[in-house]
Structure formats: structure tokens, C-alpha cells
Short mmCIF file of C-alpha atoms in Angstrom, two decimals:
data_model
loop_
_atom_site.label_atom_id
_atom_site.label_comp_id
_atom_site.label_asym_id
_atom_site.label_seq_id
_atom_site.Cartn_x
_atom_site.Cartn_y
_atom_site.Cartn_z
CA MET C 22 18.45 -3.45 4.07
CA ILE C 23 20.42 -0.32 4.87
CA ASN C 24 18.84 2.66 6.61
CA TYR C 25 20.72 5.54 5.04
CA LYS C 26 18.57 8.62 5.50
CA THR C 27 16.02 9.95 7.97
CA ASN C 28 14.47 13.42 8.11
CA ASP C 29 11.60 14.97 10.07
CA TRP C 30 9.10 12.67 8.37
CA PHE C 31 10.52 10.09 5.94
CA THR C 32 12.96 7.24 6.45
CA ILE C 33 14.67 5.83 3.36
CA GLU C 34 16.06 2.31 3.16
CA LYS C 35 17.46 0.33 0.26
CA ILE C 36 16.39 -3.20 -0.65
CA ASP C 37 18.92 -3.38 -3.47
CA ASP C 38 20.79 -0.92 -5.73
CA THR C 39 17.67 -0.01 -7.71
CA THR C 40 14.87 -0.48 -5.16
CA SER C 41 14.23 1.84 -2.21
CA ILE C 42 11.65 2.08 0.57
CA ILE C 43 10.32 5.48 1.64
CA SER C 44 8.61 5.03 5.01
CA GLU C 45 6.51 7.17 7.35
CA TYR C 46 7.49 5.67 10.70
CA LYS C 47 6.48 8.78 12.64
CA HIS C 48 2.80 8.03 12.03
CA TRP C 49 0.84 5.19 13.61
CA GLU C 50 0.14 3.64 10.20
CA GLU C 51 3.86 3.30 9.40
CA THR C 52 3.19 3.45 5.68
CA HIS C 53 5.79 2.19 3.20
CA CYS C 54 6.17 3.36 -0.40
CA TYR C 55 8.52 1.65 -2.84
CA LEU C 56 10.62 3.24 -5.58
CA LEU C 57 11.63 0.89 -8.39
CA ASN C 58 14.24 2.23 -10.81
CA GLY C 59 14.45 0.78 -14.29
CA SER C 60 16.72 1.80 -17.16
CA ASP C 61 13.99 3.89 -18.80
CA LYS C 62 11.72 5.06 -16.00
CA SER C 63 10.91 4.61 -12.34
CA LEU C 64 7.78 3.47 -10.55
CA LEU C 65 6.68 4.69 -7.12
CA ILE C 66 4.33 2.21 -5.49
CA ASP C 67 1.98 4.40 -3.41
CA THR C 68 2.74 7.95 -2.28
CA GLY C 69 1.93 7.85 1.43
CA LEU C 70 -0.10 10.20 3.57
CA GLY C 71 0.78 13.47 1.88
CA VAL C 72 2.01 15.07 5.10
CA ARG C 73 5.35 15.89 3.46
CA ASN C 74 6.37 16.20 -0.20
CA ILE C 75 7.49 12.71 -1.17
CA TRP C 76 8.70 13.96 -4.56
CA GLU C 77 11.59 15.71 -2.79
CA GLU C 78 12.78 12.29 -1.61
CA VAL C 79 12.17 10.54 -4.92
CA GLN C 80 14.22 12.99 -6.99
CA GLN C 81 17.23 12.26 -4.79
CA LEU C 82 16.92 8.57 -5.66
CA THR C 83 16.41 8.70 -9.43
CA GLY C 84 16.83 10.96 -12.42
CA ASN C 85 14.27 8.97 -14.40
CA PRO C 86 10.75 10.07 -15.25
CA VAL C 87 8.55 8.69 -12.48
CA ALA C 88 5.03 7.25 -12.52
CA ALA C 89 3.10 6.51 -9.33
CA VAL C 90 0.95 3.41 -9.02
CA THR C 91 -1.76 3.08 -6.40
CA THR C 92 -2.14 -0.28 -4.66
CA HIS C 93 -5.57 0.99 -3.64
CA ALA C 94 -7.30 4.34 -3.32
CA HIS C 95 -7.18 4.86 0.45
CA TYR C 96 -5.96 8.20 1.76
CA ASP C 97 -2.73 6.81 3.23
CA HIS C 98 -1.66 5.48 -0.17
CA PHE C 99 -2.42 8.38 -2.53
CA GLY C 100 -1.68 11.35 -0.29
CA GLY C 101 1.31 12.44 -2.37
CA HIS C 102 -0.19 11.88 -5.82
CA GLN C 103 -0.39 15.63 -6.40
CA TYR C 104 3.35 15.58 -7.16
CA PHE C 105 3.07 12.91 -9.88
CA PRO C 106 1.22 13.90 -13.08
CA GLU C 107 1.54 10.29 -14.29
CA PHE C 108 -0.25 7.85 -12.02
CA TYR C 109 -2.03 4.51 -12.38
CA VAL C 110 -4.95 2.95 -10.53
CA HIS C 111 -7.07 -0.18 -10.96
CA GLU C 112 -10.25 0.27 -12.97
CA ALA C 113 -12.48 -0.47 -9.96
CA GLU C 114 -11.22 2.59 -8.06
CA THR C 115 -10.95 5.33 -10.67
CA GLU C 116 -13.97 7.07 -9.13
CA TRP C 117 -12.56 6.82 -5.60
CA ILE C 118 -9.40 8.67 -6.59
CA ASN C 119 -11.31 11.28 -8.55
CA GLY C 120 -13.52 12.64 -5.79
CA GLY C 121 -15.59 9.56 -4.90
CA PHE C 122 -13.63 8.34 -1.86
CA PRO C 123 -16.22 6.80 0.52
CA LEU C 124 -15.17 8.74 3.64
CA THR C 125 -15.63 12.42 4.38
CA LEU C 126 -12.65 14.74 4.68
CA GLN C 127 -13.32 15.08 8.41
CA GLN C 128 -13.31 11.30 8.85
CA VAL C 129 -9.97 11.11 7.05
CA ARG C 130 -8.53 13.92 9.17
CA ASP C 131 -9.71 12.10 12.31
CA PHE C 132 -7.96 8.89 11.18
CA LEU C 133 -4.84 10.85 10.33
CA MET C 134 -4.64 12.44 13.78
CA GLU C 135 -5.00 9.22 15.79
CA GLU C 136 -2.14 8.54 18.19
CA PRO C 137 0.70 7.80 18.09
CA CYS C 138 2.00 10.32 15.59
CA ASP C 139 4.82 12.83 15.55
CA PHE C 140 4.00 15.33 12.84
CA PRO C 141 6.47 17.94 11.58
CA ALA C 142 6.23 21.18 13.57
CA ASP C 143 4.70 23.10 10.66
CA PHE C 144 2.01 20.52 9.84
CA ASP C 145 -1.57 21.79 10.17
CA VAL C 146 -4.34 19.22 9.75
CA ASN C 147 -6.72 21.99 8.65
CA ASP C 148 -4.63 22.34 5.49
CA TYR C 149 -4.89 18.62 4.74
CA TYR C 150 -7.05 17.70 1.75
CA LEU C 151 -7.67 14.54 -0.27
CA PHE C 152 -6.06 14.32 -3.68
CA GLU C 153 -8.42 14.13 -6.64
CA GLY C 154 -7.35 13.34 -10.18
CA THR C 155 -7.83 11.28 -13.32
CA PRO C 156 -5.33 8.44 -13.75
CA THR C 157 -3.13 8.46 -16.83
CA ARG C 158 -3.42 4.68 -17.01
CA VAL C 159 -6.22 2.42 -15.82
CA LEU C 160 -4.95 -0.99 -14.72
CA ARG C 161 -6.49 -4.42 -15.07
CA ASP C 162 -5.54 -7.86 -13.77
CA GLY C 163 -2.59 -9.28 -15.65
CA ASP C 164 -1.30 -5.96 -16.98
CA THR C 165 2.43 -5.33 -16.92
CA ILE C 166 4.30 -2.13 -16.17
CA GLU C 167 7.59 -1.93 -18.06
CA LEU C 168 10.40 0.18 -16.61
CA GLY C 169 13.28 -0.85 -18.86
CA GLY C 170 14.92 -4.04 -17.66
CA ARG C 171 12.21 -4.48 -15.03
CA SER C 172 8.73 -5.87 -15.62
CA ILE C 173 6.05 -5.54 -12.95
CA GLU C 174 2.87 -7.63 -13.12
CA VAL C 175 -0.45 -6.28 -11.85
CA LEU C 176 -2.51 -8.71 -9.77
CA HIS C 177 -6.05 -7.67 -8.94
CA THR C 178 -6.48 -8.72 -5.30
CA PRO C 179 -9.77 -7.29 -3.99
CA GLY C 180 -11.02 -7.75 -0.46
CA HIS C 181 -9.50 -4.91 1.52
CA SER C 182 -10.90 -2.67 -1.21
CA PRO C 183 -12.59 -3.34 -4.58
CA GLY C 184 -9.66 -2.29 -6.74
CA HIS C 185 -6.78 -3.39 -4.54
CA ILE C 186 -3.77 -4.69 -6.44
CA CYS C 187 -0.56 -6.46 -5.53
CA LEU C 188 2.48 -5.97 -7.76
CA TYR C 189 4.72 -8.92 -8.57
CA GLU C 190 8.26 -8.69 -9.88
CA LYS C 191 8.90 -12.25 -10.98
CA ASP C 192 12.60 -11.86 -11.85
CA ARG C 193 13.46 -10.79 -8.31
CA GLY C 194 10.69 -12.64 -6.50
CA TYR C 195 9.44 -9.39 -4.97
CA LEU C 196 5.77 -9.23 -4.03
CA TYR C 197 4.47 -5.78 -3.11
CA THR C 198 1.34 -6.57 -1.13
CA GLY C 199 -0.22 -3.19 -0.30
CA ASP C 200 -2.76 -3.69 2.50
CA LEU C 201 -3.60 -7.28 1.58
CA ILE C 202 -0.72 -8.66 3.65
CA TYR C 203 1.30 -7.16 6.49
CA ILE C 204 2.14 -8.04 10.07
CA GLY C 205 -0.63 -6.62 12.23
CA GLU C 206 -4.40 -6.34 12.17
CA LEU C 207 -5.83 -6.76 8.66
CA PHE C 208 -9.03 -4.86 7.93
CA ALA C 209 -12.00 -6.55 6.27
CA TYR C 210 -14.79 -4.92 8.27
CA PHE C 211 -15.52 -1.65 6.41
CA PRO C 212 -18.65 -1.74 4.22
CA SER C 213 -16.38 -1.41 1.17
CA THR C 214 -14.45 -4.58 2.09
CA ASP C 215 -15.31 -8.10 0.98
CA PRO C 216 -14.07 -10.93 3.24
CA ILE C 217 -14.75 -13.68 0.68
CA ALA C 218 -12.88 -11.78 -2.03
CA TYR C 219 -10.05 -11.25 0.47
CA MET C 220 -9.77 -15.01 0.98
CA ASN C 221 -9.73 -15.64 -2.77
CA SER C 222 -7.07 -12.98 -3.28
CA ILE C 223 -4.81 -14.72 -0.78
CA LYS C 224 -5.34 -18.00 -2.63
CA LYS C 225 -4.35 -16.25 -5.86
CA LEU C 226 -0.89 -15.57 -4.40
CA LEU C 227 -0.16 -19.15 -3.33
CA PRO C 228 1.34 -20.35 -6.66
CA LEU C 229 3.75 -17.41 -6.97
CA GLU C 230 7.49 -17.86 -6.47
CA VAL C 231 8.05 -15.22 -3.81
CA ARG C 232 11.43 -14.46 -2.27
CA LYS C 233 10.51 -11.24 -0.49
CA ILE C 234 7.19 -9.81 0.74
CA LEU C 235 7.10 -6.03 0.76
CA PRO C 236 4.08 -4.74 2.71
CA ALA C 237 2.54 -1.26 2.84
CA HIS C 238 2.60 -1.02 6.64
CA HIS C 239 4.57 -1.87 9.78
CA ASP C 240 7.30 -4.51 10.09
CA LEU C 241 9.29 -5.06 6.89
CA ASN C 242 10.48 -8.50 8.00
CA VAL C 243 7.46 -10.46 6.82
CA PRO C 244 7.91 -14.26 6.78
CA LEU C 245 7.15 -15.94 3.48
CA SER C 246 5.03 -18.43 5.40
CA ILE C 247 2.44 -15.72 6.07
CA ILE C 248 0.71 -16.34 2.72
CA ARG C 249 0.03 -19.95 3.64
CA GLU C 250 -0.91 -18.97 7.20
CA LEU C 251 -3.41 -16.41 5.91
CA ASP C 252 -4.90 -18.92 3.50
CA GLU C 253 -5.42 -21.40 6.33
CA ALA C 254 -6.93 -18.74 8.59
CA PHE C 255 -9.35 -17.36 5.99
CA THR C 256 -10.35 -20.84 4.84
CA SER C 257 -11.03 -21.95 8.42
CA LEU C 258 -13.16 -18.88 9.09
CA HIS C 259 -15.06 -19.47 5.87
CA ASN C 260 -15.67 -23.13 6.66
CA SER C 261 -17.01 -22.22 10.11
CA GLY C 262 -19.37 -19.58 8.72
CA LYS C 263 -17.49 -16.68 10.34
CA LEU C 264 -15.98 -15.05 7.26
CA LYS C 265 -18.45 -12.18 7.19
CA HIS C 266 -18.81 -8.65 8.48
CA GLY C 267 -19.53 -8.41 12.19
CA SER C 268 -17.92 -11.69 13.22
CA GLY C 269 -15.26 -9.92 15.28
CA THR C 270 -11.47 -9.92 15.35
CA PHE C 271 -9.49 -13.15 15.13
CA SER C 272 -5.86 -13.27 16.27
CA TYR C 273 -3.02 -15.38 14.89
CA PRO C 274 0.76 -15.38 15.53
CA ASN C 275 1.67 -12.90 12.75
CA PHE C 276 -1.61 -11.11 12.09
CA GLY C 277 -5.18 -10.46 13.07
CA ILE C 278 -8.28 -10.41 10.87
CA LYS C 279 -10.91 -7.82 11.75
CA LEU C 280 -14.32 -8.68 10.34
#
């Protein structure tokens, strides 16, 4: 990957000639959004925190019409949706993204302001609000998103949230994992999480032919072995009766699981 642009908030890297990463490295969550350009349209996977206008970056990377797709309706993934009239979300989280998000605005602002973060000089958290809107397309497991020469499969992978999805591009072997898989501490302890569903979602990914894992947070160099490692970890916790809320945090070489 080539790092070819950085500004006061976003860093842009290219995976290949038609796939870019727009990252928010200056925030502790280090959120990654992915722009996929097809011959007919483009797809932006997640829109980040909404601290800066992500559309200004996207329009420098494509002249196509652009739809945004939400891996899940958490504030750090739909913060820039206001700039995209066309956006998609899984059917289980249409209410979350239309005013029913299960945290208060103050709770979200508190999460946003946790250290470390290096906000732009003109950013004021008091002006920060949660996006609300009605999706133009409601997604279900097994749906495909066609971009013209690129076909993206929707995989419903609940656990971190009820309507969490991964997106799989079979032709390239790209798996966009949202918050289901990344290097770091994985969260399955909120009341809205489901540890058993999380385990089953990992198992769902095992048969896929994956050549590159593209996470929503932190290190972009994710080993392909992490899917198998996660399956073993979740299965072991389940077999020992610990795969439930309140069990604690369990650490492994590439990740942790917070229950």
C-alpha cells in the first residue's frame, strides 16, 4: 500500500488502482473507511467519525456516483453519512441509524473525546451530533452490491452489534471485516452485543477464500490466520462456559476479547 496523502485529519492509502483507504489515525479509534470504484459507481464502506467532511476526500478519488454502506450503526462508522444521500444498512439496524442509537449524545461525545486524539484546531465537540436518516437500501444476508465490474457480497455477521455485516469481494479475495475482526481488543461486552452470535459469525467466515483482511480499526496488516485463531479462541471460551457477558477480558497474540 502507498500512503499518498495526509491532511489535518484523514490519511489516504491505496490498496490497488481502484480501492482506497481513508483513515482517521489522529483519533484513538484509528477508523478506516474503504472506497471501492467500479465502472458504474463507487461504494464507500463506512464514513468514519464525522469530525471532518469525508466527501471532500472521496470526490478527489472518484467521479462516480457514490453510495455509502454501513458495516454497523455505531457512531464511528456513520459519522459522515450526512454527505451521502444514498446509503445502505442491514435491516436489523435501520432504527439505530434513524434516531434509535442506544447511547445518548453525551455518551457518544465522551467516547469521542477519549485520549489520545489530535482534533483539527477548529473542531468543537459541542457542535458534534449523531447522524439520523432513512437508508435508501436495506440489506440482508447474501445480498450483492454491484458497482460495474465489481460485485460485493453482504454477509450478516452479528455479535458486535445485531446488524453488523462483513463485505466480501470474492474476485479479489478482499474481506472487509468492520468491527468483527481487527488487531486489538474486540468488544462483546455491551448489552447490545451477543458473544455466541459473535462466535458463529467468525465460523461463517472460515470457508471463504480470503487473500486480504481489511479491518475498520488499527493495524492494516492483519494476518489471514486471525480468522482461525479467533474461531479457536471463541470456541474454547464457549466450551469452558466463559463466552458470556461479565466473564472478563481474554488476551491472545493478535487480539483480545472483552466480555
